């Protein structure tokens, strides 16, 4: 473990609010420890800006552990930056070199309006879940947890899909702005489990319809979503979703 | 302030049943006429919102994040306890109850803890039915592990992402109710004030984080599910937005605050690496099963760990606690690590770390076995620190993790303000002076899914409430208070930043003060020092803090400043509470209260109570009230780990 200090040039998208037109602004940072996380580097920038009486860069974040899905920006053209399976908050500055220029912009998509600087409105993803991403079971009437055995391999597959953090990087990286990896992950999690069976068809129909209504695009197999997904969600989930949707719409 | 616990009569095992039977109900057709406000969408808030909406109430739910799914609960890793006894290893509701109350060092209420153990089994059933992908055995049944030193395997888990999966389960139930228009979801809204009408909680004022707009919301009950206050210390394992604001506003309006000094400090976190550090990352406690904790014997020894020969290493936990060794409880491990570092034996660039060494385990079991157990944790560690625990020992240091203190609630989870309820980490109820691993998730979901629905029906069914809407003068008055406060926060900003300091500068200063004097070990002298130094920090904040921008826009500096302003006030009762409790208990060593062997000494004769603080007004000393604890079913025993 060797800690270095690096100097960076940053080009960051600045936009006052959802109505303003934004633009890139350039900043320089000196002596950034390579042990810092990307967001800590932005914190340092913001402290500097504040001390100079300038407006700090607004960005979303909360857990800083790669699990809440709140953070995210496009760094040099890649959602969440260059490290595979890593959210922006878990990306460390040791992956950059002194003298690098980093271009930082928000997750762009028709369905994600920019609210300020790097902050976007991703509530469309919530509305896809609201359309049917659940099992309709009220509190109280559940049978014993062991009443329905589920093979451990099935549970593991469901868990793979369920580990989506809803960050929206898949949408931002897709040339069509599709939310299919996100939607597919939830549909396949629930279609794998016995608990998800009763509403399987309605769910697929409703979630796909909601996805279209929110203005997300279609999948043309670019695989960009899978490449940037910080949780390594497989594009197989999109195939599963399509199968579920076709079954539901054709077989009724 | 009257502290009526309202614990129902009857034998321990029947209390909850009896209580539900004697409680008032609300006719299903009438429920939609009642409005409930739920603040928070972590495990507690999301489960409560969904359940109340299913029951037919008109629910409005609020959270700070852009989606209810992002609440801090999402980050919980290890698991959730339940007394299912699926492993047939001697577990029972009574044993879970006993372990929880003993783990809390006999500083919680028997009846509440017993109820928690009782409903724990329903939680697992509910989550399974929602499609939570818990780990399974090959035969398809649910898998369990033993966690946090428990002698039975009662912890259910979903890889290292249990909190995420449970929260997504509750979020899905909540989403279903949003779709059904039974819950109105308000994201990116921060509760800034509680509104009382005739002494009863009747609404809140929120600030829209995007536009800065203030809005009043009225209701028949207000439920706070706003999480813990660990970020008072600046650095903690909590999410960045975790705060005390909602609870503190309620406190200032009359809600008693219980045991604010009870804070859990977790021994195995990745150490601080620089002054720019923004938060701390927890490494699972399970690492101590195979890792050996040590420091160099010689203070200031800066050699690489591999160059320090065996005889010059101090395996201090093994030496001091031969029977438990590296597996001593969290508080003992944390305290000893700090002690070693204070003695100049800390390692790493900041010298605020101790080694956790896997070399012997690797020699004994082979690399493959160790990787199978801890591979993902090693990976996570390497990602953050760029060092591979297979090649050199990990470095760890304690970090603030969980707050057992919180708003005082009775058996119904109601605060001392009628109509104001508190659930999840935000209340003080079930963990006494120390929380057991995998019990916070259990409590959050117990409160939200299985308790609050019953106790709210009882409140609404037995309390005549006038119709109140946001036209009531108390609402504009509360909005005005919030406005004035924001203006006060922004008043230094006019002259520009020259000679001023940032919000984080002050937050770090407060954090250090609390960490040094109100952390895992405390003494009178240090606490009194903290109490005298606090006002200067408060003054510096109000006089010199510079916040760019205005209140009428998305302004993250202003958000942080508002939360810090509350932490600065809250810190006073933390310190006072620690000062008043002249015993060691749970997570804390009070230096003056030790056994001959330098271990924590509890003092049941004088401190077997819940300490509840009452706000008395600006710059007035708060008053301390006590709820005496009585143990009718268990006999408090002293811990010993020698
Ligand atoms: C790293 C980590 C690992 C953990 N692992 C475990 C584990 O394995 N097992 C276990 O049992 N426990 C664990 N815990 C503890 C557990 O996660 C928490 O105690 C629990 O999730 C708290 O849930 P909650 O619903 O009470 O609050 P939170 O999840 O903290 O939610 C608080 C909610 O309130 C909202 N809020 C707060 N203030 C306001 C305001 N003013 N206005 C509007 N909204 C507001 C927030 O937006 C959020 O929605 C862990 C904790 C940490 C930090
Ligand atoms: S801040 Fe939570 S995933 Fe990055």
CSV table of C-alpha atoms in Angstrom, one decimal, chain A residues 1-3 16 33 35-37 40 43-44 46-47 49-65 67-70 83-87 90 92 94-95 115-116 119-123 125-127 129-153 155-160 162-168 182 186 189-190 193 195 199 231, chain B residues 47 50-51 54 64-72 74-75 77 84 86 122 124-126 128-142 158-159 161 164-165 168 171-173 175-179 185 187-188 210 237-242 273 276-282 380 382-387 392 395 449-450 497-498 500-505 508 546-549 553-557 560:
chain,number,residue,atom,x,y,z
A,1,UNK,CA,0.0,0.0,0.0
A,2,UNK,CA,1.7,3.2,-1.1
A,3,UNK,CA,0.0,6.5,-0.7
A,16,UNK,CA,-28.2,25.7,-11.4
A,33,UNK,CA,-4.2,11.5,-1.5
A,35,UNK,CA,-6.3,6.8,-0.5
A,36,UNK,CA,-9.3,9.1,-0.9
A,37,UNK,CA,-12.5,7.9,-2.4
A,40,UNK,CA,-14.0,12.5,-0.7
A,43,UNK,CA,-15.7,16.9,-0.7
A,44,UNK,CA,-12.2,18.5,-0.8
A,46,UNK,CA,-16.3,21.6,-2.3
A,47,UNK,CA,-14.5,22.7,0.8
A,49,UNK,CA,-14.9,26.2,-3.4
A,50,UNK,CA,-16.8,27.1,-0.2
A,51,UNK,CA,-13.7,28.8,1.3
A,52,UNK,CA,-13.4,30.8,-2.0
A,53,UNK,CA,-17.0,31.9,-1.7
A,54,UNK,CA,-18.1,29.8,-4.7
A,55,UNK,CA,-21.0,27.4,-5.0
A,56,UNK,CA,-20.0,23.8,-4.2
A,57,UNK,CA,-20.9,21.0,-6.6
A,58,UNK,CA,-24.1,19.3,-5.7
A,59,UNK,CA,-24.0,15.5,-5.8
A,60,UNK,CA,-26.1,12.7,-4.4
A,61,UNK,CA,-24.6,10.3,-1.9
A,62,UNK,CA,-25.5,8.6,1.4
A,63,UNK,CA,-24.1,5.3,2.4
A,64,UNK,CA,-20.7,5.7,0.8
A,65,UNK,CA,-20.4,1.9,1.0
A,67,UNK,CA,-25.1,-0.2,-1.3
A,68,UNK,CA,-27.7,2.6,-1.2
A,69,UNK,CA,-27.5,3.4,-4.9
A,70,UNK,CA,-27.7,7.1,-4.2
A,83,UNK,CA,-13.3,0.4,-12.1
A,84,UNK,CA,-15.5,-2.6,-12.8
A,85,UNK,CA,-18.3,-3.4,-10.4
A,86,UNK,CA,-17.6,-0.3,-8.3
A,87,UNK,CA,-19.9,2.5,-7.4
A,90,UNK,CA,-16.2,3.0,-3.6
A,92,UNK,CA,-10.5,5.3,-5.0
A,94,UNK,CA,-5.3,5.5,-6.7
A,95,UNK,CA,-6.9,4.5,-10.0
A,115,UNK,CA,-32.1,18.8,-10.8
A,116,UNK,CA,-28.8,20.5,-10.1
A,119,UNK,CA,-28.1,15.4,-9.2
A,120,UNK,CA,-30.8,13.8,-11.2
A,121,UNK,CA,-34.4,12.7,-10.6
A,122,UNK,CA,-34.5,8.9,-10.8
A,123,UNK,CA,-38.0,8.6,-9.4
A,125,UNK,CA,-37.4,3.8,-11.3
A,126,UNK,CA,-39.6,3.9,-8.1
A,127,UNK,CA,-42.7,4.1,-10.3
A,129,UNK,CA,-41.5,-0.9,-8.9
A,130,UNK,CA,-44.8,0.6,-7.8
A,131,UNK,CA,-46.4,-0.8,-10.9
A,132,UNK,CA,-45.8,-4.4,-9.7
A,133,UNK,CA,-42.4,-5.1,-8.3
A,134,UNK,CA,-43.8,-6.8,-5.2
A,135,UNK,CA,-45.7,-9.7,-3.9
A,136,UNK,CA,-49.2,-8.7,-2.8
A,137,UNK,CA,-49.1,-9.9,0.8
A,138,UNK,CA,-50.4,-7.9,3.7
A,139,UNK,CA,-48.7,-7.9,7.0
A,140,UNK,CA,-49.9,-10.7,9.2
A,141,UNK,CA,-51.1,-13.6,7.1
A,142,UNK,CA,-47.8,-15.1,6.0
A,143,UNK,CA,-47.2,-18.9,6.4
A,144,UNK,CA,-44.2,-20.2,8.3
A,145,UNK,CA,-41.0,-19.3,6.6
A,146,UNK,CA,-40.1,-22.9,6.0
A,147,UNK,CA,-43.5,-23.9,4.7
A,148,UNK,CA,-42.3,-23.6,1.1
A,149,UNK,CA,-38.8,-25.0,0.5
A,150,UNK,CA,-36.8,-23.1,-2.0
A,151,UNK,CA,-33.7,-24.9,-3.4
A,152,UNK,CA,-30.6,-23.0,-2.4
A,153,UNK,CA,-29.4,-22.6,-6.0
A,155,UNK,CA,-32.4,-18.6,-3.7
A,156,UNK,CA,-28.9,-17.7,-4.8
A,157,UNK,CA,-30.1,-16.9,-8.4
A,158,UNK,CA,-32.9,-14.7,-6.9
A,159,UNK,CA,-30.3,-13.0,-4.7
A,160,UNK,CA,-28.1,-12.3,-7.7
A,162,UNK,CA,-32.1,-8.9,-6.0
A,163,UNK,CA,-28.8,-7.3,-5.4
A,164,UNK,CA,-29.6,-4.4,-7.7
A,165,UNK,CA,-29.1,-1.1,-5.9
A,166,UNK,CA,-31.3,1.0,-8.2
A,167,UNK,CA,-28.6,3.5,-9.0
A,168,UNK,CA,-29.6,4.0,-12.6
A,182,UNK,CA,-33.2,-2.7,-13.6
A,186,UNK,CA,-36.8,-7.4,-10.2
A,189,UNK,CA,-36.0,-12.3,-8.8
A,190,UNK,CA,-39.7,-12.7,-8.2
A,193,UNK,CA,-39.3,-17.7,-6.2
A,195,UNK,CA,-43.9,-16.5,-3.6
A,199,UNK,CA,-48.8,-12.5,-9.9
A,231,UNK,CA,-23.4,-5.1,-8.7
B,47,UNK,CA,-42.8,-1.4,7.4
B,50,UNK,CA,-47.1,-0.2,4.5
B,51,UNK,CA,-48.8,-1.9,7.4
B,54,UNK,CA,-53.0,-2.0,4.5
B,64,UNK,CA,-34.6,12.7,2.9
B,65,UNK,CA,-33.3,10.6,0.1
B,66,UNK,CA,-34.5,10.6,-3.5
B,67,UNK,CA,-36.1,7.2,-3.0
B,68,UNK,CA,-37.5,5.4,0.1
B,69,UNK,CA,-35.3,2.5,-0.8
B,70,UNK,CA,-32.1,4.3,0.1
B,71,UNK,CA,-32.6,4.7,3.8
B,72,UNK,CA,-29.6,3.9,6.0
B,74,UNK,CA,-30.0,-0.6,3.4
B,75,UNK,CA,-26.4,-0.9,4.6
B,77,UNK,CA,-24.8,-6.5,6.6
B,84,UNK,CA,-37.5,-19.9,15.3
B,86,UNK,CA,-35.1,-24.1,13.2
B,122,UNK,CA,-43.5,-13.4,12.4
B,124,UNK,CA,-39.2,-13.9,9.1
B,125,UNK,CA,-42.4,-15.3,7.8
B,126,UNK,CA,-43.5,-11.9,6.5
B,128,UNK,CA,-40.1,-14.7,3.1
B,129,UNK,CA,-43.7,-14.2,1.8
B,130,UNK,CA,-42.5,-10.9,0.3
B,131,UNK,CA,-39.8,-12.7,-1.7
B,132,UNK,CA,-36.8,-11.8,0.4
B,133,UNK,CA,-34.1,-14.2,-0.9
B,134,UNK,CA,-32.7,-15.4,2.5
B,135,UNK,CA,-29.9,-17.9,2.4
B,136,UNK,CA,-31.2,-21.5,2.2
B,137,UNK,CA,-29.8,-25.0,3.0
B,138,UNK,CA,-29.5,-27.5,0.2
B,139,UNK,CA,-32.9,-29.0,1.2
B,140,UNK,CA,-34.5,-25.7,0.6
B,141,UNK,CA,-35.1,-24.6,4.3
B,142,UNK,CA,-33.9,-21.3,5.7
B,158,UNK,CA,-29.1,-12.8,2.7
B,159,UNK,CA,-25.4,-12.9,1.9
B,161,UNK,CA,-26.7,-7.7,2.4
B,164,UNK,CA,-30.7,-4.3,1.8
B,165,UNK,CA,-32.9,-7.3,1.2
B,168,UNK,CA,-36.3,-3.8,-0.3
B,171,UNK,CA,-40.0,-0.9,0.2
B,172,UNK,CA,-41.9,-3.2,-2.1
B,173,UNK,CA,-44.8,-3.4,0.4
B,175,UNK,CA,-44.6,0.7,-3.1
B,176,UNK,CA,-47.7,-1.4,-3.4
B,177,UNK,CA,-49.5,1.0,-1.1
B,178,UNK,CA,-48.2,4.0,-3.0
B,179,UNK,CA,-49.6,2.5,-6.1
B,185,UNK,CA,-44.9,9.4,-0.5
B,187,UNK,CA,-39.2,12.0,-1.1
B,188,UNK,CA,-36.4,14.6,-0.6
B,210,UNK,CA,-34.8,20.6,-4.1
B,237,UNK,CA,-20.5,3.8,10.1
B,238,UNK,CA,-23.9,5.6,9.6
B,239,UNK,CA,-25.0,7.0,6.2
B,240,UNK,CA,-24.1,10.6,5.7
B,241,UNK,CA,-27.6,11.9,6.1
B,242,UNK,CA,-28.3,10.1,9.4
B,273,UNK,CA,-6.7,7.5,6.9
B,276,UNK,CA,-10.5,14.3,4.6
B,277,UNK,CA,-12.2,11.1,5.8
B,278,UNK,CA,-15.9,11.3,5.5
B,279,UNK,CA,-17.2,8.1,7.0
B,280,UNK,CA,-16.1,4.8,8.4
B,281,UNK,CA,-16.6,1.4,7.0
B,282,UNK,CA,-17.6,-1.6,9.1
B,380,UNK,CA,-13.8,-5.1,0.2
B,382,UNK,CA,-8.5,-4.4,-0.4
B,383,UNK,CA,-10.7,-2.1,-2.5
B,384,UNK,CA,-10.6,0.6,0.2
B,385,UNK,CA,-7.1,0.2,1.5
B,386,UNK,CA,-5.2,-1.4,-1.4
B,387,UNK,CA,-3.7,-4.0,0.9
B,392,UNK,CA,-0.2,-8.5,5.5
B,395,UNK,CA,-5.6,-2.8,10.2
B,449,UNK,CA,-44.9,-4.5,11.0
B,450,UNK,CA,-46.3,-5.9,14.2
B,497,UNK,CA,-16.2,33.5,3.4
B,498,UNK,CA,-13.2,35.6,4.6
B,500,UNK,CA,-15.1,32.1,8.3
B,501,UNK,CA,-15.2,28.3,8.7
B,502,UNK,CA,-17.1,25.6,7.0
B,503,UNK,CA,-19.8,23.3,8.4
B,504,UNK,CA,-17.6,20.3,8.3
B,505,UNK,CA,-14.8,22.1,10.2
B,508,UNK,CA,-15.2,17.5,13.0
B,546,UNK,CA,-20.1,30.2,6.2
B,547,UNK,CA,-22.9,28.7,4.1
B,548,UNK,CA,-22.9,29.5,0.4
B,549,UNK,CA,-26.1,29.9,-1.4
B,553,UNK,CA,-32.7,26.2,-3.6
B,554,UNK,CA,-31.0,22.9,-3.4
B,555,UNK,CA,-28.3,23.7,-0.9
B,556,UNK,CA,-26.4,20.8,0.6
B,557,UNK,CA,-24.3,23.0,2.8
B,560,UNK,CA,-25.7,19.8,6.7
